[in-house]
Amino acid sequence: MAVFGRLLFCACILAAFAEQDGATSDRSTATSTVDGFKLLAQGKTYRLRETSFYFQDNNTRRCFTAYVSEKNDNNHEVTLELGYNSVTEDTWPRHKITFTFEHHSGGYNKMITSSGAAPSKNYIFLTDNPECILIAALDDEHHSPAAAVTEARHEQSEGTLRGNCMLWLEDEKETKPNEECYKKYNGTAHS
């Protein structure tokens, strides 16, 4: 069940940045609105690059991906196929999970697991640049007790806890985040 929860968490992050085909500008500043739903595009794949949390897994699961298999614009729902490499079994298990996006801080950037999905998780997209997708888990049990609330000037990330962050990349984009992206991730995840 813990692995399934981690997969859900990863899927949420990927979903937020899929729809930005070819976008290279970072729209995560206080003057623009982050919209994770718009970022995710049907048919796109996202890769988990970094996490700021630890989960007991004994390093047996690697290479997390999220593929956007369905997108419903009317209901703001996205179905992700979450996959990972199981090192101990030498397999690539996949799980389908549907997420509903809610309006939050000016955009559809709050992602929650739809009814029937267990465990329930809530995520906030902190950026919507496909080359630097930062997602925070709001109700993750693995967060640091010293997690801080984001500053008020960052309207799009209002109420998010630091220390529960993931860094995703659109699969067709750069193979690794640039230095500016790592600075944002480290500033968000470890402050």
JSON list of C-alpha atoms in Angstrom, two decimals:
[
{"chain": "A", "resi": 1, "resn": "MET", "atom": "CA", "xyz": [0.00, 0.00, 0.00]},
{"chain": "A", "resi": 2, "resn": "ALA", "atom": "CA", "xyz": [2.93, 2.35, 0.68]},
{"chain": "A", "resi": 3, "resn": "VAL", "atom": "CA", "xyz": [4.27, 1.78, -2.83]},
{"chain": "A", "resi": 4, "resn": "PHE", "atom": "CA", "xyz": [0.85, 2.52, -4.30]},
{"chain": "A", "resi": 5, "resn": "GLY", "atom": "CA", "xyz": [0.75, 5.77, -2.33]},
{"chain": "A", "resi": 6, "resn": "ARG", "atom": "CA", "xyz": [4.18, 6.75, -3.67]},
{"chain": "A", "resi": 7, "resn": "LEU", "atom": "CA", "xyz": [3.04, 5.99, -7.21]},
{"chain": "A", "resi": 8, "resn": "LEU", "atom": "CA", "xyz": [0.00, 8.22, -6.75]},
{"chain": "A", "resi": 9, "resn": "PHE", "atom": "CA", "xyz": [2.24, 10.96, -5.49]},
{"chain": "A", "resi": 10, "resn": "CYS", "atom": "CA", "xyz": [4.51, 10.63, -8.51]},
{"chain": "A", "resi": 11, "resn": "ALA", "atom": "CA", "xyz": [1.60, 10.58, -10.92]},
{"chain": "A", "resi": 12, "resn": "CYS", "atom": "CA", "xyz": [0.27, 13.83, -9.61]},
{"chain": "A", "resi": 13, "resn": "ILE", "atom": "CA", "xyz": [3.50, 15.56, -10.25]},
{"chain": "A", "resi": 14, "resn": "LEU", "atom": "CA", "xyz": [3.75, 14.37, -13.80]},
{"chain": "A", "resi": 15, "resn": "ALA", "atom": "CA", "xyz": [0.21, 15.32, -14.63]},
{"chain": "A", "resi": 16, "resn": "ALA", "atom": "CA", "xyz": [0.77, 18.95, -13.85]},
{"chain": "A", "resi": 17, "resn": "PHE", "atom": "CA", "xyz": [3.25, 19.58, -16.61]},
{"chain": "A", "resi": 18, "resn": "ALA", "atom": "CA", "xyz": [2.22, 17.44, -19.56]},
{"chain": "A", "resi": 19, "resn": "GLU", "atom": "CA", "xyz": [0.20, 19.94, -21.55]},
{"chain": "A", "resi": 20, "resn": "GLN", "atom": "CA", "xyz": [2.94, 22.50, -22.12]},
{"chain": "A", "resi": 21, "resn": "ASP", "atom": "CA", "xyz": [4.18, 21.28, -25.51]},
{"chain": "A", "resi": 22, "resn": "GLY", "atom": "CA", "xyz": [7.32, 23.21, -26.31]},
{"chain": "A", "resi": 23, "resn": "ALA", "atom": "CA", "xyz": [6.86, 25.74, -23.53]},
{"chain": "A", "resi": 24, "resn": "THR", "atom": "CA", "xyz": [10.16, 26.74, -22.04]},
{"chain": "A", "resi": 25, "resn": "SER", "atom": "CA", "xyz": [9.27, 29.73, -19.94]},
{"chain": "A", "resi": 26, "resn": "ASP", "atom": "CA", "xyz": [8.85, 29.27, -16.23]},
{"chain": "A", "resi": 27, "resn": "ARG", "atom": "CA", "xyz": [5.45, 30.60, -15.28]},
{"chain": "A", "resi": 28, "resn": "SER", "atom": "CA", "xyz": [5.80, 29.99, -11.57]},
{"chain": "A", "resi": 29, "resn": "THR", "atom": "CA", "xyz": [6.37, 33.60, -10.61]},
{"chain": "A", "resi": 30, "resn": "ALA", "atom": "CA", "xyz": [3.94, 35.52, -8.45]},
{"chain": "A", "resi": 31, "resn": "THR", "atom": "CA", "xyz": [2.71, 37.45, -11.49]},
{"chain": "A", "resi": 32, "resn": "SER", "atom": "CA", "xyz": [1.38, 34.38, -13.31]},
{"chain": "A", "resi": 33, "resn": "THR", "atom": "CA", "xyz": [-0.95, 31.55, -12.41]},
{"chain": "A", "resi": 34, "resn": "VAL", "atom": "CA", "xyz": [0.19, 27.95, -12.24]},
{"chain": "A", "resi": 35, "resn": "ASP", "atom": "CA", "xyz": [-2.25, 25.50, -13.83]},
{"chain": "A", "resi": 36, "resn": "GLY", "atom": "CA", "xyz": [-1.23, 21.86, -13.50]},
{"chain": "A", "resi": 37, "resn": "PHE", "atom": "CA", "xyz": [-4.26, 20.61, -15.41]},
{"chain": "A", "resi": 38, "resn": "LYS", "atom": "CA", "xyz": [-3.33, 22.60, -18.52]},
{"chain": "A", "resi": 39, "resn": "LEU", "atom": "CA", "xyz": [0.21, 21.28, -18.30]},
{"chain": "A", "resi": 40, "resn": "LEU", "atom": "CA", "xyz": [-0.76, 17.64, -18.64]},
{"chain": "A", "resi": 41, "resn": "ALA", "atom": "CA", "xyz": [-1.38, 16.54, -22.19]},
{"chain": "A", "resi": 42, "resn": "GLN", "atom": "CA", "xyz": [-2.91, 13.29, -23.29]},
{"chain": "A", "resi": 43, "resn": "GLY", "atom": "CA", "xyz": [-0.26, 10.97, -24.71]},
{"chain": "A", "resi": 44, "resn": "LYS", "atom": "CA", "xyz": [2.65, 12.61, -22.85]},
{"chain": "A", "resi": 45, "resn": "THR", "atom": "CA", "xyz": [5.00, 10.84, -20.45]},
{"chain": "A", "resi": 46, "resn": "TYR", "atom": "CA", "xyz": [6.68, 12.40, -17.41]},
{"chain": "A", "resi": 47, "resn": "ARG", "atom": "CA", "xyz": [9.66, 11.14, -15.43]},
{"chain": "A", "resi": 48, "resn": "LEU", "atom": "CA", "xyz": [10.28, 11.55, -11.71]},
{"chain": "A", "resi": 49, "resn": "ARG", "atom": "CA", "xyz": [13.75, 13.01, -11.27]},
{"chain": "A", "resi": 50, "resn": "GLU", "atom": "CA", "xyz": [14.00, 13.87, -7.54]},
{"chain": "A", "resi": 51, "resn": "THR", "atom": "CA", "xyz": [12.01, 13.67, -4.30]},
{"chain": "A", "resi": 52, "resn": "SER", "atom": "CA", "xyz": [12.59, 15.47, -1.01]},
{"chain": "A", "resi": 53, "resn": "PHE", "atom": "CA", "xyz": [11.00, 12.71, 1.02]},
{"chain": "A", "resi": 54, "resn": "TYR", "atom": "CA", "xyz": [12.10, 9.24, 1.96]},
{"chain": "A", "resi": 55, "resn": "PHE", "atom": "CA", "xyz": [9.98, 6.16, 1.68]},
{"chain": "A", "resi": 56, "resn": "GLN", "atom": "CA", "xyz": [11.02, 2.68, 2.74]},
{"chain": "A", "resi": 57, "resn": "ASP", "atom": "CA", "xyz": [11.54, 0.75, -0.40]},
{"chain": "A", "resi": 58, "resn": "ASN", "atom": "CA", "xyz": [15.07, -0.67, 0.03]},
{"chain": "A", "resi": 59, "resn": "ASN", "atom": "CA", "xyz": [15.90, 0.83, -3.36]},
{"chain": "A", "resi": 60, "resn": "THR", "atom": "CA", "xyz": [13.86, -1.82, -5.17]},
{"chain": "A", "resi": 61, "resn": "ARG", "atom": "CA", "xyz": [11.70, 0.54, -7.24]},
{"chain": "A", "resi": 62, "resn": "ARG", "atom": "CA", "xyz": [13.24, 2.99, -9.68]},
{"chain": "A", "resi": 63, "resn": "CYS", "atom": "CA", "xyz": [12.55, 4.99, -12.82]},
{"chain": "A", "resi": 64, "resn": "PHE", "atom": "CA", "xyz": [9.04, 6.22, -12.00]},
{"chain": "A", "resi": 65, "resn": "THR", "atom": "CA", "xyz": [7.04, 7.44, -14.99]},
{"chain": "A", "resi": 66, "resn": "ALA", "atom": "CA", "xyz": [3.55, 8.82, -15.47]},
{"chain": "A", "resi": 67, "resn": "TYR", "atom": "CA", "xyz": [1.78, 8.54, -18.82]},
{"chain": "A", "resi": 68, "resn": "VAL", "atom": "CA", "xyz": [-1.36, 10.63, -19.45]},
{"chain": "A", "resi": 69, "resn": "SER", "atom": "CA", "xyz": [-3.72, 8.04, -20.95]},
{"chain": "A", "resi": 70, "resn": "GLU", "atom": "CA", "xyz": [-6.97, 10.06, -20.66]},
{"chain": "A", "resi": 71, "resn": "LYS", "atom": "CA", "xyz": [-7.93, 13.68, -20.11]},
{"chain": "A", "resi": 72, "resn": "ASN", "atom": "CA", "xyz": [-11.45, 15.02, -19.57]},
{"chain": "A", "resi": 73, "resn": "ASP", "atom": "CA", "xyz": [-11.54, 18.81, -19.95]},
{"chain": "A", "resi": 74, "resn": "ASN", "atom": "CA", "xyz": [-15.19, 19.09, -18.84]},
{"chain": "A", "resi": 75, "resn": "ASN", "atom": "CA", "xyz": [-14.61, 17.38, -15.48]},
{"chain": "A", "resi": 76, "resn": "HIS", "atom": "CA", "xyz": [-10.96, 18.40, -15.04]},
{"chain": "A", "resi": 77, "resn": "GLU", "atom": "CA", "xyz": [-9.93, 14.74, -14.72]},
{"chain": "A", "resi": 78, "resn": "VAL", "atom": "CA", "xyz": [-6.72, 13.08, -15.81]},
{"chain": "A", "resi": 79, "resn": "THR", "atom": "CA", "xyz": [-6.00, 9.35, -15.86]},
{"chain": "A", "resi": 80, "resn": "LEU", "atom": "CA", "xyz": [-2.35, 8.47, -15.41]},
{"chain": "A", "resi": 81, "resn": "GLU", "atom": "CA", "xyz": [-0.62, 5.18, -15.96]},
{"chain": "A", "resi": 82, "resn": "LEU", "atom": "CA", "xyz": [2.08, 5.10, -13.31]},
{"chain": "A", "resi": 83, "resn": "GLY", "atom": "CA", "xyz": [4.98, 2.81, -13.97]},
{"chain": "A", "resi": 84, "resn": "TYR", "atom": "CA", "xyz": [8.26, 1.93, -12.31]},
{"chain": "A", "resi": 85, "resn": "ASN", "atom": "CA", "xyz": [11.03, -0.60, -12.53]},
{"chain": "A", "resi": 86, "resn": "SER", "atom": "CA", "xyz": [10.88, -3.30, -9.86]},
{"chain": "A", "resi": 87, "resn": "VAL", "atom": "CA", "xyz": [14.54, -4.16, -9.43]},
{"chain": "A", "resi": 88, "resn": "THR", "atom": "CA", "xyz": [13.94, -7.29, -7.35]},
{"chain": "A", "resi": 89, "resn": "GLU", "atom": "CA", "xyz": [11.50, -8.78, -9.87]},
{"chain": "A", "resi": 90, "resn": "ASP", "atom": "CA", "xyz": [12.99, -7.26, -13.04]},
{"chain": "A", "resi": 91, "resn": "THR", "atom": "CA", "xyz": [9.53, -6.08, -14.16]},
{"chain": "A", "resi": 92, "resn": "TRP", "atom": "CA", "xyz": [7.82, -2.79, -15.08]},
{"chain": "A", "resi": 93, "resn": "PRO", "atom": "CA", "xyz": [4.50, -2.77, -13.16]},
{"chain": "A", "resi": 94, "resn": "ARG", "atom": "CA", "xyz": [1.88, -0.18, -14.21]},
{"chain": "A", "resi": 95, "resn": "HIS", "atom": "CA", "xyz": [-1.14, 1.18, -12.34]},
{"chain": "A", "resi": 96, "resn": "LYS", "atom": "CA", "xyz": [-3.94, 3.44, -13.65]},
{"chain": "A", "resi": 97, "resn": "ILE", "atom": "CA", "xyz": [-5.09, 6.22, -11.35]},
{"chain": "A", "resi": 98, "resn": "THR", "atom": "CA", "xyz": [-7.59, 9.00, -12.07]},
{"chain": "A", "resi": 99, "resn": "PHE", "atom": "CA", "xyz": [-7.07, 12.44, -10.56]},
{"chain": "A", "resi": 100, "resn": "THR", "atom": "CA", "xyz": [-9.48, 15.35, -10.35]},
{"chain": "A", "resi": 101, "resn": "PHE", "atom": "CA", "xyz": [-8.12, 18.89, -10.50]},
{"chain": "A", "resi": 102, "resn": "GLU", "atom": "CA", "xyz": [-9.64, 21.61, -8.33]},
{"chain": "A", "resi": 103, "resn": "HIS", "atom": "CA", "xyz": [-9.34, 25.34, -8.76]},
{"chain": "A", "resi": 104, "resn": "HIS", "atom": "CA", "xyz": [-6.75, 26.70, -6.33]},
{"chain": "A", "resi": 105, "resn": "SER", "atom": "CA", "xyz": [-4.91, 30.04, -6.29]},
{"chain": "A", "resi": 106, "resn": "GLY", "atom": "CA", "xyz": [-6.08, 31.10, -9.74]},
{"chain": "A", "resi": 107, "resn": "GLY", "atom": "CA", "xyz": [-5.64, 27.86, -11.68]},
{"chain": "A", "resi": 108, "resn": "TYR", "atom": "CA", "xyz": [-6.50, 24.17, -11.70]},
{"chain": "A", "resi": 109, "resn": "ASN", "atom": "CA", "xyz": [-3.37, 23.16, -9.83]},
{"chain": "A", "resi": 110, "resn": "LYS", "atom": "CA", "xyz": [-4.70, 21.13, -6.91]},
{"chain": "A", "resi": 111, "resn": "MET", "atom": "CA", "xyz": [-4.74, 17.45, -7.84]},
{"chain": "A", "resi": 112, "resn": "ILE", "atom": "CA", "xyz": [-6.61, 14.88, -5.78]},
{"chain": "A", "resi": 113, "resn": "THR", "atom": "CA", "xyz": [-7.21, 11.19, -6.27]},
{"chain": "A", "resi": 114, "resn": "SER", "atom": "CA", "xyz": [-10.73, 10.55, -7.54]},
{"chain": "A", "resi": 115, "resn": "SER", "atom": "CA", "xyz": [-13.24, 8.62, -5.46]},
{"chain": "A", "resi": 116, "resn": "GLY", "atom": "CA", "xyz": [-12.45, 4.95, -5.24]},
{"chain": "A", "resi": 117, "resn": "ALA", "atom": "CA", "xyz": [-8.70, 5.44, -5.40]},
{"chain": "A", "resi": 118, "resn": "ALA", "atom": "CA", "xyz": [-6.89, 4.51, -2.24]},
{"chain": "A", "resi": 119, "resn": "PRO", "atom": "CA", "xyz": [-5.11, 6.03, -0.52]},
{"chain": "A", "resi": 120, "resn": "SER", "atom": "CA", "xyz": [-6.47, 9.53, -1.07]},
{"chain": "A", "resi": 121, "resn": "LYS", "atom": "CA", "xyz": [-3.78, 12.11, -1.80]},
{"chain": "A", "resi": 122, "resn": "ASN", "atom": "CA", "xyz": [-3.70, 15.85, -2.45]},
{"chain": "A", "resi": 123, "resn": "TYR", "atom": "CA", "xyz": [-1.01, 17.58, -4.50]},
{"chain": "A", "resi": 124, "resn": "ILE", "atom": "CA", "xyz": [-0.28, 21.15, -5.55]},
{"chain": "A", "resi": 125, "resn": "PHE", "atom": "CA", "xyz": [1.63, 22.11, -8.67]},
{"chain": "A", "resi": 126, "resn": "LEU", "atom": "CA", "xyz": [4.20, 24.74, -7.73]},
{"chain": "A", "resi": 127, "resn": "THR", "atom": "CA", "xyz": [5.43, 25.25, -11.31]},
{"chain": "A", "resi": 128, "resn": "ASP", "atom": "CA", "xyz": [4.10, 24.33, -14.73]},
{"chain": "A", "resi": 129, "resn": "ASN", "atom": "CA", "xyz": [7.24, 24.37, -16.84]},
{"chain": "A", "resi": 130, "resn": "PRO", "atom": "CA", "xyz": [7.59, 20.94, -18.53]},
{"chain": "A", "resi": 131, "resn": "GLU", "atom": "CA", "xyz": [11.36, 21.12, -18.03]},
{"chain": "A", "resi": 132, "resn": "CYS", "atom": "CA", "xyz": [10.99, 21.74, -14.29]},
{"chain": "A", "resi": 133, "resn": "ILE", "atom": "CA", "xyz": [7.74, 20.44, -12.78]},
{"chain": "A", "resi": 134, "resn": "LEU", "atom": "CA", "xyz": [7.63, 20.90, -9.02]},
{"chain": "A", "resi": 135, "resn": "ILE", "atom": "CA", "xyz": [4.80, 19.21, -7.12]},
{"chain": "A", "resi": 136, "resn": "ALA", "atom": "CA", "xyz": [4.15, 19.18, -3.38]},
{"chain": "A", "resi": 137, "resn": "ALA", "atom": "CA", "xyz": [2.17, 16.56, -1.46]},
{"chain": "A", "resi": 138, "resn": "LEU", "atom": "CA", "xyz": [-0.17, 18.23, 1.01]},
{"chain": "A", "resi": 139, "resn": "ASP", "atom": "CA", "xyz": [-1.16, 15.18, 3.04]},
{"chain": "A", "resi": 140, "resn": "ASP", "atom": "CA", "xyz": [1.90, 12.97, 2.79]},
{"chain": "A", "resi": 141, "resn": "GLU", "atom": "CA", "xyz": [2.83, 11.10, 5.95]},
{"chain": "A", "resi": 142, "resn": "HIS", "atom": "CA", "xyz": [6.53, 11.26, 5.05]},
{"chain": "A", "resi": 143, "resn": "HIS", "atom": "CA", "xyz": [6.94, 15.00, 5.40]},
{"chain": "A", "resi": 144, "resn": "SER", "atom": "CA", "xyz": [9.47, 16.58, 7.66]},
{"chain": "A", "resi": 145, "resn": "PRO", "atom": "CA", "xyz": [8.09, 17.77, 11.01]},
{"chain": "A", "resi": 146, "resn": "ALA", "atom": "CA", "xyz": [9.91, 21.03, 10.37]},
{"chain": "A", "resi": 147, "resn": "ALA", "atom": "CA", "xyz": [8.12, 21.66, 7.09]},
{"chain": "A", "resi": 148, "resn": "ALA", "atom": "CA", "xyz": [7.35, 25.32, 6.57]},
{"chain": "A", "resi": 149, "resn": "VAL", "atom": "CA", "xyz": [4.40, 27.03, 4.96]},
{"chain": "A", "resi": 150, "resn": "THR", "atom": "CA", "xyz": [5.29, 28.81, 1.74]},
{"chain": "A", "resi": 151, "resn": "GLU", "atom": "CA", "xyz": [5.59, 32.55, 1.79]},
{"chain": "A", "resi": 152, "resn": "ALA", "atom": "CA", "xyz": [2.50, 34.61, 0.99]},
{"chain": "A", "resi": 153, "resn": "ARG", "atom": "CA", "xyz": [4.16, 36.25, -2.00]},
{"chain": "A", "resi": 154, "resn": "HIS", "atom": "CA", "xyz": [4.05, 32.87, -3.80]},
{"chain": "A", "resi": 155, "resn": "GLU", "atom": "CA", "xyz": [0.31, 32.86, -4.36]},
{"chain": "A", "resi": 156, "resn": "GLN", "atom": "CA", "xyz": [0.25, 29.70, -6.48]},
{"chain": "A", "resi": 157, "resn": "SER", "atom": "CA", "xyz": [1.79, 27.59, -3.72]},
{"chain": "A", "resi": 158, "resn": "GLU", "atom": "CA", "xyz": [-0.31, 28.95, -0.88]},
{"chain": "A", "resi": 159, "resn": "GLY", "atom": "CA", "xyz": [-0.64, 26.48, 1.96]},
{"chain": "A", "resi": 160, "resn": "THR", "atom": "CA", "xyz": [1.80, 23.90, 0.65]},
{"chain": "A", "resi": 161, "resn": "LEU", "atom": "CA", "xyz": [4.20, 22.15, 2.96]},
{"chain": "A", "resi": 162, "resn": "ARG", "atom": "CA", "xyz": [7.82, 22.11, 2.02]},
{"chain": "A", "resi": 163, "resn": "GLY", "atom": "CA", "xyz": [9.73, 18.90, 2.39]},
{"chain": "A", "resi": 164, "resn": "ASN", "atom": "CA", "xyz": [7.15, 16.89, 0.40]},
{"chain": "A", "resi": 165, "resn": "CYS", "atom": "CA", "xyz": [8.27, 17.89, -3.06]},
{"chain": "A", "resi": 166, "resn": "MET", "atom": "CA", "xyz": [8.86, 16.05, -6.29]},
{"chain": "A", "resi": 167, "resn": "LEU", "atom": "CA", "xyz": [10.71, 17.18, -9.38]},
{"chain": "A", "resi": 168, "resn": "TRP", "atom": "CA", "xyz": [9.31, 15.81, -12.65]},
{"chain": "A", "resi": 169, "resn": "LEU", "atom": "CA", "xyz": [10.32, 16.34, -16.28]},
{"chain": "A", "resi": 170, "resn": "GLU", "atom": "CA", "xyz": [8.36, 15.89, -19.47]},
{"chain": "A", "resi": 171, "resn": "ASP", "atom": "CA", "xyz": [9.95, 12.88, -21.14]},
{"chain": "A", "resi": 172, "resn": "GLU", "atom": "CA", "xyz": [10.60, 14.64, -24.47]},
{"chain": "A", "resi": 173, "resn": "LYS", "atom": "CA", "xyz": [12.32, 17.57, -22.77]},
{"chain": "A", "resi": 174, "resn": "GLU", "atom": "CA", "xyz": [15.82, 17.79, -21.33]},
{"chain": "A", "resi": 175, "resn": "THR", "atom": "CA", "xyz": [17.26, 14.62, -19.82]},
{"chain": "A", "resi": 176, "resn": "LYS", "atom": "CA", "xyz": [18.03, 16.44, -16.60]},
{"chain": "A", "resi": 177, "resn": "PRO", "atom": "CA", "xyz": [16.89, 19.73, -15.05]},
{"chain": "A", "resi": 178, "resn": "ASN", "atom": "CA", "xyz": [18.99, 22.82, -15.58]},
{"chain": "A", "resi": 179, "resn": "GLU", "atom": "CA", "xyz": [20.75, 24.61, -12.72]},
{"chain": "A", "resi": 180, "resn": "GLU", "atom": "CA", "xyz": [17.93, 27.13, -12.26]},
{"chain": "A", "resi": 181, "resn": "CYS", "atom": "CA", "xyz": [15.43, 24.30, -11.86]},
{"chain": "A", "resi": 182, "resn": "TYR", "atom": "CA", "xyz": [17.57, 22.58, -9.24]},
{"chain": "A", "resi": 183, "resn": "LYS", "atom": "CA", "xyz": [17.85, 25.87, -7.34]},
{"chain": "A", "resi": 184, "resn": "LYS", "atom": "CA", "xyz": [14.05, 26.21, -7.29]},
{"chain": "A", "resi": 185, "resn": "TYR", "atom": "CA", "xyz": [13.63, 22.59, -6.23]},
{"chain": "A", "resi": 186, "resn": "ASN", "atom": "CA", "xyz": [16.22, 22.87, -3.47]},
{"chain": "A", "resi": 187, "resn": "GLY", "atom": "CA", "xyz": [14.74, 26.17, -2.30]},
{"chain": "A", "resi": 188, "resn": "THR", "atom": "CA", "xyz": [11.22, 24.72, -2.20]},
{"chain": "A", "resi": 189, "resn": "ALA", "atom": "CA", "xyz": [11.95, 21.24, -0.94]},
{"chain": "A", "resi": 190, "resn": "HIS", "atom": "CA", "xyz": [14.58, 21.95, 1.67]},
{"chain": "A", "resi": 191, "resn": "SER", "atom": "CA", "xyz": [13.80, 25.36, 3.08]}
]
